[in-house]
Tab-separated table of C-alpha atoms and ligand atoms in Angstrom:
chain	number	residue	atom	x	y	z
A	1	MET	CA	155.163	125.682	70.269
A	2	LEU	CA	157.552	123.651	68.156
A	3	ILE	CA	157.537	119.867	68.656
A	4	HIS	CA	160.901	118.678	67.369
A	5	SER	CA	163.324	115.764	67.328
A	6	THR	CA	160.787	113.093	66.579
A	7	SER	CA	162.098	109.710	65.461
A	8	GLN	CA	159.284	109.615	62.914
A	9	LEU	CA	156.587	112.211	62.390
A	10	LEU	CA	153.576	110.449	60.848
A	11	THR	CA	151.661	113.132	58.979
A	12	LEU	CA	148.974	110.940	57.340
A	13	SER	CA	148.718	113.804	54.868
A	14	GLY	CA	146.765	113.737	51.607
A	15	GLY	CA	143.235	112.935	52.788
A	16	PRO	CA	141.338	109.715	53.497
A	17	GLN	CA	142.977	106.587	52.063
A	18	ARG	CA	140.727	104.418	49.936
A	19	GLY	CA	141.320	100.732	49.206
A	20	SER	CA	144.912	99.689	48.607
A	21	GLN	CA	146.147	103.223	49.362
A	22	LEU	CA	145.489	102.483	53.034
A	23	GLY	CA	148.655	102.748	55.101
A	24	GLN	CA	150.406	105.813	53.619
A	25	LEU	CA	151.835	107.276	56.792
A	26	GLY	CA	153.671	110.265	55.285
A	27	ILE	CA	156.704	109.671	57.493
A	28	ILE	CA	159.117	112.562	58.102
A	29	PRO	CA	162.263	111.249	59.861
A	30	ASN	CA	163.467	113.701	62.534
A	31	GLY	CA	160.254	115.623	61.849
A	32	ALA	CA	158.954	118.730	63.572
A	33	VAL	CA	155.626	120.482	63.753
A	34	LEU	CA	154.750	124.055	64.673
A	35	ILE	CA	151.549	124.662	66.643
A	36	GLN	CA	150.045	128.112	67.150
A	37	ASN	CA	146.591	128.931	68.530
A	38	GLY	CA	145.602	125.275	68.510
A	39	ILE	CA	146.406	124.798	64.807
A	40	PHE	CA	149.273	123.087	62.965
A	41	MET	CA	151.090	125.986	61.281
A	42	ASP	CA	154.154	124.319	59.783
A	43	VAL	CA	155.433	120.777	59.273
A	44	GLY	CA	158.917	119.704	58.245
A	45	ASN	CA	162.347	118.586	59.262
A	46	SER	CA	163.579	119.431	62.801
A	47	ILE	CA	166.819	121.048	61.622
A	48	ASP	CA	164.938	123.367	59.232
A	49	LEU	CA	162.101	124.295	61.584
A	50	LEU	CA	164.391	124.903	64.581
A	51	LYS	CA	166.280	127.412	62.420
A	52	LYS	CA	163.109	128.950	61.010
A	53	TYR	CA	161.394	129.515	64.402
A	54	PRO	CA	164.201	130.435	66.873
A	55	GLU	CA	161.833	132.238	69.302
A	56	GLU	CA	159.260	129.446	69.553
A	57	PRO	CA	158.821	127.529	72.858
A	58	LEU	CA	160.112	123.991	72.294
A	59	LEU	CA	158.728	120.549	73.067
A	60	ASN	CA	161.441	117.943	72.556
A	61	ALA	CA	159.925	114.615	71.445
A	62	GLY	CA	163.120	112.897	72.565
A	63	ASN	CA	163.514	110.821	69.411
A	64	ASN	CA	160.054	109.309	69.811
A	65	LEU	CA	157.159	108.743	67.448
A	66	VAL	CA	154.689	111.612	66.908
A	67	MET	CA	151.422	111.143	65.020
A	68	PRO	CA	147.871	112.508	64.812
A	69	GLY	CA	145.603	111.922	67.807
A	70	LEU	CA	143.567	108.724	67.472
A	71	VAL	CA	139.950	109.063	66.352
A	72	ASP	CA	137.263	106.629	67.541
A	73	PRO	CA	134.231	106.918	65.238
A	74	HIS	CA	131.888	104.424	66.974
A	75	THR	CA	131.243	104.360	70.719
A	76	HIS	CA	128.266	103.982	73.039
A	77	LEU	CA	130.061	106.108	75.640
A	78	VAL	CA	127.077	107.165	77.764
A	79	TRP	CA	125.349	104.468	79.812
A	80	ALA	CA	124.699	103.457	83.432
A	81	GLY	CA	125.531	100.181	85.163
A	82	ASP	CA	127.193	97.073	83.802
A	83	ARG	CA	126.360	93.621	82.402
A	84	ALA	CA	129.016	91.436	84.023
A	85	SER	CA	126.376	88.795	84.772
A	86	GLU	CA	125.624	88.506	81.045
A	87	PHE	CA	129.298	88.002	80.327
A	88	GLU	CA	129.165	85.006	82.656
A	89	MET	CA	125.966	83.738	80.978
A	90	ARG	CA	127.643	83.931	77.587
A	91	LEU	CA	130.625	81.983	78.868
A	92	GLU	CA	128.138	79.340	79.968
A	93	GLY	CA	126.805	79.088	76.413
A	94	LYS	CA	124.015	81.666	75.934
A	95	SER	CA	124.336	83.852	72.865
A	96	TYR	CA	124.191	87.656	72.763
A	97	LEU	CA	120.989	87.542	70.690
A	98	ASP	CA	119.374	84.954	73.059
A	99	ILE	CA	120.051	87.209	76.039
A	100	MET	CA	118.688	90.189	74.151
A	101	THR	CA	115.428	88.499	73.114
A	102	SER	CA	114.837	87.256	76.675
A	103	GLY	CA	114.758	90.836	78.022
A	104	GLY	CA	118.428	91.306	78.942
A	105	GLY	CA	121.083	92.873	76.777
A	106	ILE	CA	120.447	96.409	75.596
A	107	GLN	CA	117.122	96.560	77.501
A	108	SER	CA	118.927	95.899	80.775
A	109	THR	CA	121.239	98.898	80.181
A	110	VAL	CA	118.162	100.884	79.126
A	111	ASN	CA	116.560	100.186	82.528
A	112	ALA	CA	119.717	101.301	84.349
A	113	SER	CA	120.175	104.399	82.185
A	114	ARG	CA	116.547	105.486	82.476
A	115	SER	CA	116.725	105.410	86.264
A	116	ALA	CA	120.150	107.071	86.553
A	117	ASP	CA	120.059	110.816	87.160
A	118	VAL	CA	122.002	113.015	84.800
A	119	ASN	CA	124.881	113.536	87.263
A	120	SER	CA	125.410	109.855	87.802
A	121	LEU	CA	125.272	109.215	84.053
A	122	LEU	CA	127.760	112.025	83.515
A	123	LYS	CA	130.161	110.693	86.152
A	124	GLN	CA	130.119	107.179	84.733
A	125	ALA	CA	130.640	108.361	81.160
A	126	GLU	CA	133.298	110.877	82.178
A	127	LYS	CA	135.517	108.138	83.616
A	128	ARG	CA	135.366	106.303	80.305
A	129	ALA	CA	136.033	109.491	78.321
A	130	GLU	CA	139.107	110.162	80.482
A	131	ASN	CA	140.295	106.633	79.905
A	132	MET	CA	139.910	106.962	76.129
A	133	PHE	CA	141.900	110.186	76.182
A	134	PHE	CA	144.592	108.563	78.340
A	135	TYR	CA	145.065	105.961	75.593
A	136	GLY	CA	145.474	108.631	72.919
A	137	THR	CA	141.967	109.099	71.528
A	138	THR	CA	141.512	112.822	70.990
A	139	THR	CA	138.121	112.710	69.215
A	140	ALA	CA	135.249	110.242	69.486
A	141	GLU	CA	131.701	109.720	68.354
A	142	ALA	CA	129.161	108.889	71.123
A	143	LYS	CA	125.747	107.326	70.592
A	144	SER	CA	122.557	107.520	72.594
A	145	GLY	CA	120.380	104.402	72.420
A	146	TYR	CA	119.996	103.410	76.067
A	147	GLY	CA	116.816	105.424	76.596
A	148	LEU	CA	114.487	104.358	73.790
A	149	GLU	CA	112.211	107.180	74.905
A	150	ILE	CA	112.829	110.830	74.256
A	151	THR	CA	113.698	112.020	77.785
A	152	THR	CA	116.495	109.535	78.381
A	153	GLU	CA	117.747	109.737	74.808
A	154	ILE	CA	118.125	113.511	75.214
A	155	LYS	CA	119.655	113.009	78.670
A	156	GLN	CA	122.333	110.798	77.087
A	157	MET	CA	123.001	113.276	74.299
A	158	GLU	CA	123.205	116.112	76.830
A	159	VAL	CA	125.851	114.172	78.726
A	160	ALA	CA	127.824	113.767	75.490
A	161	LEU	CA	127.584	117.517	74.837
A	162	THR	CA	128.595	118.356	78.414
A	163	LEU	CA	131.629	116.084	78.180
A	164	ASN	CA	132.559	117.690	74.876
A	165	GLU	CA	132.357	121.153	76.446
A	166	LYS	CA	134.426	120.051	79.440
A	167	GLY	CA	137.053	118.447	77.185
A	168	PRO	CA	139.696	117.477	76.505
A	169	LEU	CA	138.067	114.602	74.559
A	170	GLU	CA	136.129	116.074	71.624
A	171	ILE	CA	132.814	114.305	71.107
A	172	TYR	CA	130.419	114.058	68.156
A	173	PRO	CA	126.980	112.772	69.212
A	174	THR	CA	124.698	110.327	67.427
A	175	PHE	CA	121.009	109.680	68.035
A	176	LEU	CA	120.436	105.902	68.209
A	177	GLY	CA	116.791	105.793	69.312
A	178	ALA	CA	116.472	102.736	67.048
A	179	HIS	CA	118.930	100.627	69.053
A	180	ALA	CA	116.342	98.070	70.239
A	181	ILE	CA	112.585	97.676	70.489
A	182	PRO	CA	111.782	98.908	74.024
A	183	LYS	CA	109.743	96.627	76.287
A	184	GLU	CA	106.746	99.012	76.046
A	185	TYR	CA	106.531	98.145	72.327
A	186	GLU	CA	107.434	94.475	72.630
A	187	ASN	CA	104.837	93.097	70.263
A	188	LYS	CA	104.367	96.191	68.156
A	189	PRO	CA	107.756	97.106	66.694
A	190	ASP	CA	106.205	98.954	63.746
A	191	GLU	CA	104.479	101.319	66.171
A	192	TYR	CA	107.836	102.096	67.733
A	193	VAL	CA	109.317	102.725	64.284
A	194	ILE	CA	106.495	105.144	63.476
A	195	MET	CA	106.978	106.866	66.824
A	196	VAL	CA	110.718	107.247	66.136
A	197	CYS	CA	109.967	108.731	62.709
A	198	GLU	CA	107.061	110.976	63.606
A	199	LYS	CA	107.950	112.061	67.143
A	200	MET	CA	111.497	111.342	68.212
A	201	LEU	CA	113.397	112.489	65.136
A	202	PRO	CA	111.596	115.854	64.913
A	203	ASP	CA	111.967	116.276	68.710
A	204	ILE	CA	115.691	115.555	68.520
A	205	LYS	CA	116.041	118.068	65.717
A	206	ASP	CA	114.123	120.752	67.684
A	207	TRP	CA	116.179	120.075	70.806
A	208	TRP	CA	119.431	120.213	68.833
A	209	MET	CA	118.479	123.531	67.221
A	210	LYS	CA	117.922	124.958	70.704
A	211	VAL	CA	121.124	123.701	72.326
A	212	SER	CA	123.549	123.971	69.462
A	213	THR	CA	123.717	126.993	67.212
A	214	ASN	CA	126.710	126.500	64.996
A	215	GLN	CA	127.173	122.740	64.603
A	216	SER	CA	125.546	120.633	61.923
A	217	LEU	CA	122.942	118.068	63.006
A	218	PRO	CA	124.072	114.961	64.922
A	219	PHE	CA	124.173	111.560	63.204
A	220	VAL	CA	121.203	109.214	63.214
A	221	ASP	CA	122.048	105.513	63.520
A	222	VAL	CA	119.896	102.328	63.388
A	223	PHE	CA	120.750	98.822	64.639
A	224	CYS	CA	119.688	96.831	61.559
A	225	GLU	CA	119.775	93.319	62.992
A	226	LYS	CA	117.745	90.214	63.743
A	227	GLY	CA	115.832	90.950	66.951
A	228	ALA	CA	116.290	94.714	66.484
A	229	PHE	CA	115.205	96.531	63.263
A	230	ASP	CA	114.707	94.754	59.957
A	231	LEU	CA	115.683	96.247	56.622
A	232	SER	CA	112.361	97.945	55.844
A	233	GLN	CA	112.118	99.417	59.365
A	234	ALA	CA	115.726	100.617	59.157
A	235	ARG	CA	115.062	102.113	55.734
A	236	LEU	CA	112.005	104.013	56.950
A	237	ILE	CA	113.861	105.512	59.920
A	238	LEU	CA	116.954	106.382	57.899
A	239	GLU	CA	114.992	107.890	55.007
A	240	THR	CA	112.943	109.973	57.437
A	241	ALA	CA	116.115	111.124	59.174
A	242	LYS	CA	117.713	111.964	55.839
A	243	GLY	CA	114.635	113.961	54.856
A	244	LEU	CA	115.041	115.982	58.056
A	245	GLY	CA	118.672	116.685	57.177
A	246	PHE	CA	120.433	114.291	59.561
A	247	PRO	CA	123.650	112.581	58.411
A	248	LEU	CA	123.316	108.789	58.695
A	249	LYS	CA	125.138	105.828	60.214
A	250	VAL	CA	124.090	102.165	60.265
A	251	HIS	CA	124.908	99.209	62.548
A	252	ALA	CA	124.997	96.547	59.830
A	253	ASP	CA	125.823	92.840	59.514
A	254	GLU	CA	126.980	92.374	63.113
A	255	PHE	CA	125.380	88.934	63.645
A	256	VAL	CA	123.071	88.348	60.669
A	257	ASN	CA	123.180	89.869	57.188
A	258	MET	CA	119.986	91.908	56.919
A	259	GLY	CA	121.085	94.113	54.016
A	260	GLY	CA	122.041	97.091	56.177
A	261	ALA	CA	125.419	97.714	54.555
A	262	ALA	CA	123.983	98.015	51.054
A	263	LEU	CA	121.226	100.246	52.449
A	264	ALA	CA	123.853	102.512	54.040
A	265	ALA	CA	125.682	102.780	50.717
A	266	GLN	CA	122.460	103.439	48.824
A	267	LEU	CA	121.334	106.206	51.202
A	268	GLY	CA	124.753	107.868	51.251
A	269	ALA	CA	125.304	107.185	54.950
A	270	ILE	CA	128.532	108.553	56.343
A	271	SER	CA	129.414	105.093	57.665
A	272	ALA	CA	128.308	101.472	57.871
A	273	ASP	CA	129.644	99.808	60.993
A	274	HIS	CA	130.435	96.239	62.196
A	275	LEU	CA	130.284	94.480	58.771
A	276	VAL	CA	131.134	91.000	60.006
A	277	LYS	CA	128.566	89.143	57.899
A	278	SER	CA	128.825	91.392	54.838
A	279	SER	CA	128.669	89.629	51.471
A	280	ASN	CA	130.830	90.324	48.431
A	281	ALA	CA	127.941	92.288	46.942
A	282	ASP	CA	127.736	94.428	50.107
A	283	ILE	CA	131.474	95.041	49.978
A	284	LYS	CA	131.220	96.068	46.327
A	285	ALA	CA	128.347	98.424	47.103
A	286	LEU	CA	130.355	100.050	49.903
A	287	ALA	CA	133.459	100.299	47.725
A	288	LYS	CA	131.493	102.184	45.070
A	289	SER	CA	129.970	104.551	47.624
A	290	LYS	CA	131.269	107.386	49.797
A	291	THR	CA	130.219	105.470	52.933
A	292	THR	CA	133.123	104.602	55.235
A	293	ALA	CA	133.283	100.909	56.189
A	294	VAL	CA	133.953	100.819	59.927
A	295	SER	CA	135.163	97.619	61.534
A	296	LEU	CA	134.990	97.034	65.299
A	297	PRO	CA	137.285	94.131	66.189
A	298	CYS	CA	136.777	94.571	69.963
A	299	THR	CA	133.211	93.306	69.454
A	300	PRO	CA	133.900	89.738	68.233
A	301	PHE	CA	136.832	89.658	70.649
A	302	GLY	CA	134.607	90.791	73.518
A	303	LEU	CA	132.019	88.154	72.600
A	304	GLY	CA	134.665	85.462	72.289
A	305	GLU	CA	133.784	84.898	68.644
A	306	ASN	CA	136.157	83.922	65.875
A	307	GLU	CA	134.661	85.799	62.970
A	308	TYR	CA	135.851	89.343	62.222
A	309	SER	CA	135.081	91.766	59.375
A	310	PRO	CA	136.532	90.646	56.010
A	311	ALA	CA	138.872	93.633	56.093
A	312	LYS	CA	141.302	92.433	53.438
A	313	GLU	CA	138.460	91.919	50.968
A	314	MET	CA	137.072	95.353	51.806
A	315	ILE	CA	140.421	97.020	51.273
A	316	ALA	CA	141.088	95.078	48.058
A	317	ALA	CA	137.634	96.038	46.745
A	318	GLY	CA	138.382	99.744	47.284
A	319	CYS	CA	136.413	100.536	50.464
A	320	LEU	CA	137.263	103.495	52.613
A	321	PHE	CA	138.126	101.417	55.677
A	322	ALA	CA	138.245	102.646	59.292
A	323	LEU	CA	138.505	101.177	62.785
A	324	ALA	CA	136.561	101.995	65.948
A	325	SER	CA	136.312	100.587	69.462
A	326	ASP	CA	132.497	100.136	69.833
A	327	LEU	CA	132.931	100.890	73.565
A	328	ASN	CA	129.688	99.600	75.141
A	329	PRO	CA	128.584	97.549	78.186
A	330	GLY	CA	127.292	94.529	76.247
A	331	THR	CA	129.835	93.406	73.706
A	332	ALA	CA	133.015	95.464	74.190
A	333	TRP	CA	133.772	97.524	77.290
A	334	CYS	CA	136.960	98.871	75.775
A	335	GLY	CA	137.633	102.376	74.494
A	336	ASN	CA	141.287	101.755	73.763
A	337	MET	CA	142.175	102.298	70.095
A	338	GLN	CA	145.707	100.941	70.617
A	339	PHE	CA	144.175	97.602	71.564
A	340	THR	CA	141.694	97.877	68.686
A	341	MET	CA	144.630	98.231	66.265
A	342	ALA	CA	146.436	95.276	67.826
A	343	LEU	CA	143.329	93.111	67.250
A	344	ALA	CA	142.891	94.407	63.688
A	345	CYS	CA	146.421	93.325	62.795
A	346	ARG	CA	146.077	89.879	64.333
A	347	PHE	CA	142.540	88.895	63.362
A	348	MET	CA	141.927	90.848	60.167
A	349	GLY	CA	145.408	90.879	58.685
A	350	LEU	CA	145.963	94.633	58.676
A	351	THR	CA	149.529	95.901	58.699
A	352	PRO	CA	150.451	98.308	61.518
A	353	ALA	CA	150.548	101.149	58.962
A	354	GLN	CA	147.045	100.283	57.730
A	355	ALA	CA	145.741	100.106	61.293
A	356	ILE	CA	147.180	103.570	62.004
A	357	ALA	CA	145.608	105.140	58.903
A	358	ALA	CA	142.293	103.416	59.710
A	359	SER	CA	142.378	104.928	63.226
A	360	THR	CA	143.313	108.481	62.250
A	361	ILE	CA	142.546	110.000	58.841
A	362	ASN	CA	140.002	107.361	57.764
A	363	ALA	CA	138.344	107.344	61.186
A	364	SER	CA	137.935	111.116	60.885
A	365	ALA	CA	136.125	110.547	57.562
A	366	ALA	CA	133.715	108.178	59.349
A	367	ILE	CA	132.508	111.188	61.374
A	368	GLY	CA	132.771	113.684	58.520
A	369	GLN	CA	135.705	115.550	60.086
A	370	GLN	CA	138.479	114.726	57.615
A	371	ASP	CA	139.067	118.404	56.858
A	372	LYS	CA	139.613	119.252	60.520
A	373	ILE	CA	141.353	116.301	62.222
A	374	GLY	CA	143.028	112.938	61.546
A	375	SER	CA	146.321	114.158	60.068
A	376	ILE	CA	149.179	116.550	60.780
A	377	GLU	CA	148.832	119.109	58.015
A	378	ILE	CA	149.018	122.892	57.951
A	379	GLY	CA	145.689	124.435	58.930
A	380	LYS	CA	144.329	121.420	60.762
A	381	GLN	CA	143.424	121.335	64.455
A	382	ALA	CA	146.507	120.530	66.541
A	383	ASP	CA	145.603	117.070	67.880
A	384	ALA	CA	148.642	114.811	68.204
A	385	ILE	CA	150.220	112.158	70.391
A	386	ILE	CA	153.815	111.578	71.371
A	387	LEU	CA	154.530	107.927	72.047
A	388	SER	CA	157.163	106.320	74.226
A	389	VAL	CA	158.462	104.314	71.241
A	390	SER	CA	160.344	105.360	68.150
A	391	ASP	CA	158.961	103.172	65.349
A	392	TYR	CA	155.333	103.116	64.170
A	393	ARG	CA	155.273	99.297	64.052
A	394	GLN	CA	155.527	99.195	67.841
A	395	LEU	CA	151.869	100.249	67.807
A	396	SER	CA	149.815	97.072	67.269
A	397	TYR	CA	152.906	94.915	67.927
A	398	ARG	CA	152.711	95.739	71.625
A	399	PHE	CA	149.430	95.612	73.507
A	400	GLY	CA	148.111	95.744	77.059
A	401	THR	CA	150.100	98.813	78.085
A	402	ASN	CA	149.814	102.461	77.159
A	403	LEU	CA	152.405	103.554	74.598
A	404	VAL	CA	151.157	107.157	74.666
A	405	ASP	CA	153.351	109.513	76.670
A	406	THR	CA	151.949	112.949	75.784
A	407	ILE	CA	148.699	114.095	74.214
A	408	ILE	CA	148.241	117.414	72.458
A	409	LYS	CA	144.601	118.422	72.081
A	410	LYS	CA	143.757	121.693	70.313
A	411	GLY	CA	147.360	122.706	70.989
A	412	LYS	CA	147.225	122.030	74.738
A	413	VAL	CA	149.710	119.560	76.220
A	414	TYR	CA	148.687	116.694	78.562
A	415	LYS	CA	151.207	114.218	79.995
A	416	THR	CA	149.635	110.787	80.501
A	417	ASP	CA	151.466	110.223	83.805
A	418	GLN	CA	149.576	113.231	85.167
A	419	LEU	CA	146.196	112.141	83.819
A	420	CYS	CA	145.580	108.855	85.642
B	1	NIG	O1	127.547	97.853	68.672
B	1	NIG	N1	124.986	96.253	68.331
B	1	NIG	C1	124.428	97.115	68.949
B	1	NIG	N2	125.012	97.883	69.809
B	1	NIG	C2	126.214	97.530	70.491
B	1	NIG	C3	125.953	96.663	71.657
B	1	NIG	C4	125.184	97.398	72.632
B	1	NIG	C5	124.905	96.649	73.890
B	1	NIG	O2	124.931	95.399	73.915
B	1	NIG	O3	124.637	97.341	74.872
B	1	NIG	C6	127.251	97.041	69.528
B	1	NIG	O4	127.786	95.929	69.629
B	2	FE	FE1	127.801	99.756	68.322
């Protein structure tokens, strides 16, 4: 199939974009792209490629923008129930951390997810996965973390794998058993940490080896935060996970700076996420490392807070900067990367081009998939979106509606008006 007559084809070619390089869109005016067997096979100008491939079935982009599918490298996709009552409590003045320490918050979603059967969990998560795809996300990461015991943690990860198999959204799972201290371990957090290290991590590895033959291990993430896991607990879990061969991620500096970002950099984590309270030293440590700095602007927005990640400082310091939605029931029930980009431009000063690069090629680096997805380059998996607008700046400028008209996932075409 030859997609042709684009207004702009954004290739995002050349690999992840560090520091001030962020925002190189690789624009081909009147661009075209050849897709065969789910892979991009040629990229160029429409006039040239139409001549070169006269037999190829055509998809006319109608002078609209075409770019790589959006990548969302931080979601908590699989959970049961909702926390609308907590939203109301927060509006009345309670803080997220207050609600969490008084038994609500994550623990309340844990209760709902433990009692949900696998089909109900699957149905609830599937709706959200469909919605993400509808808004142009073609690949996402999905965390566990609403079980805090092995059975439910595995149940969540199984749902993520099932959704990945069903498609079209491609999903990379993360084990987040260290998301909160479960109520069973209320006054003995260190015992929970030891249990995670000695029991859960090896069990997750054994389970993964049984269910998945050819994929590398899932990520292991820790919520390093006041009221969750402190720096030494986070370090122990992450070092144990690393020793078992798991790639690492860290929830760091969301509400309080506990040192999680520097720890992520030091341990060679694939990403450090949130980074609202990160210091200059943390930013420097991330900039020097291979760890992607992932910012989640839907989270402060969802909490009605005014403080966002210091994105400009991160970019100026040379970080590999990416965006993600953080889709979750507590702080940000939003899996829409178009909206995420719109927030990033308004509250963190990104340009539309930077927001696009942070949501495609750099977001793919935050899940270790930069060689497979995130750009339109020969040999890469054919994940792309055709928008209903012709200029890339319309993305982020407009918000609240869906600018995606057509989604191509692994070479297969989906029209958004037939999806929802
Ligand atoms: O990324 N911070 C920890 N995890 C989520 C919130 C999860 C929840 O409240 O259910 C986050 O914001
Ligand atoms: Fe999160």
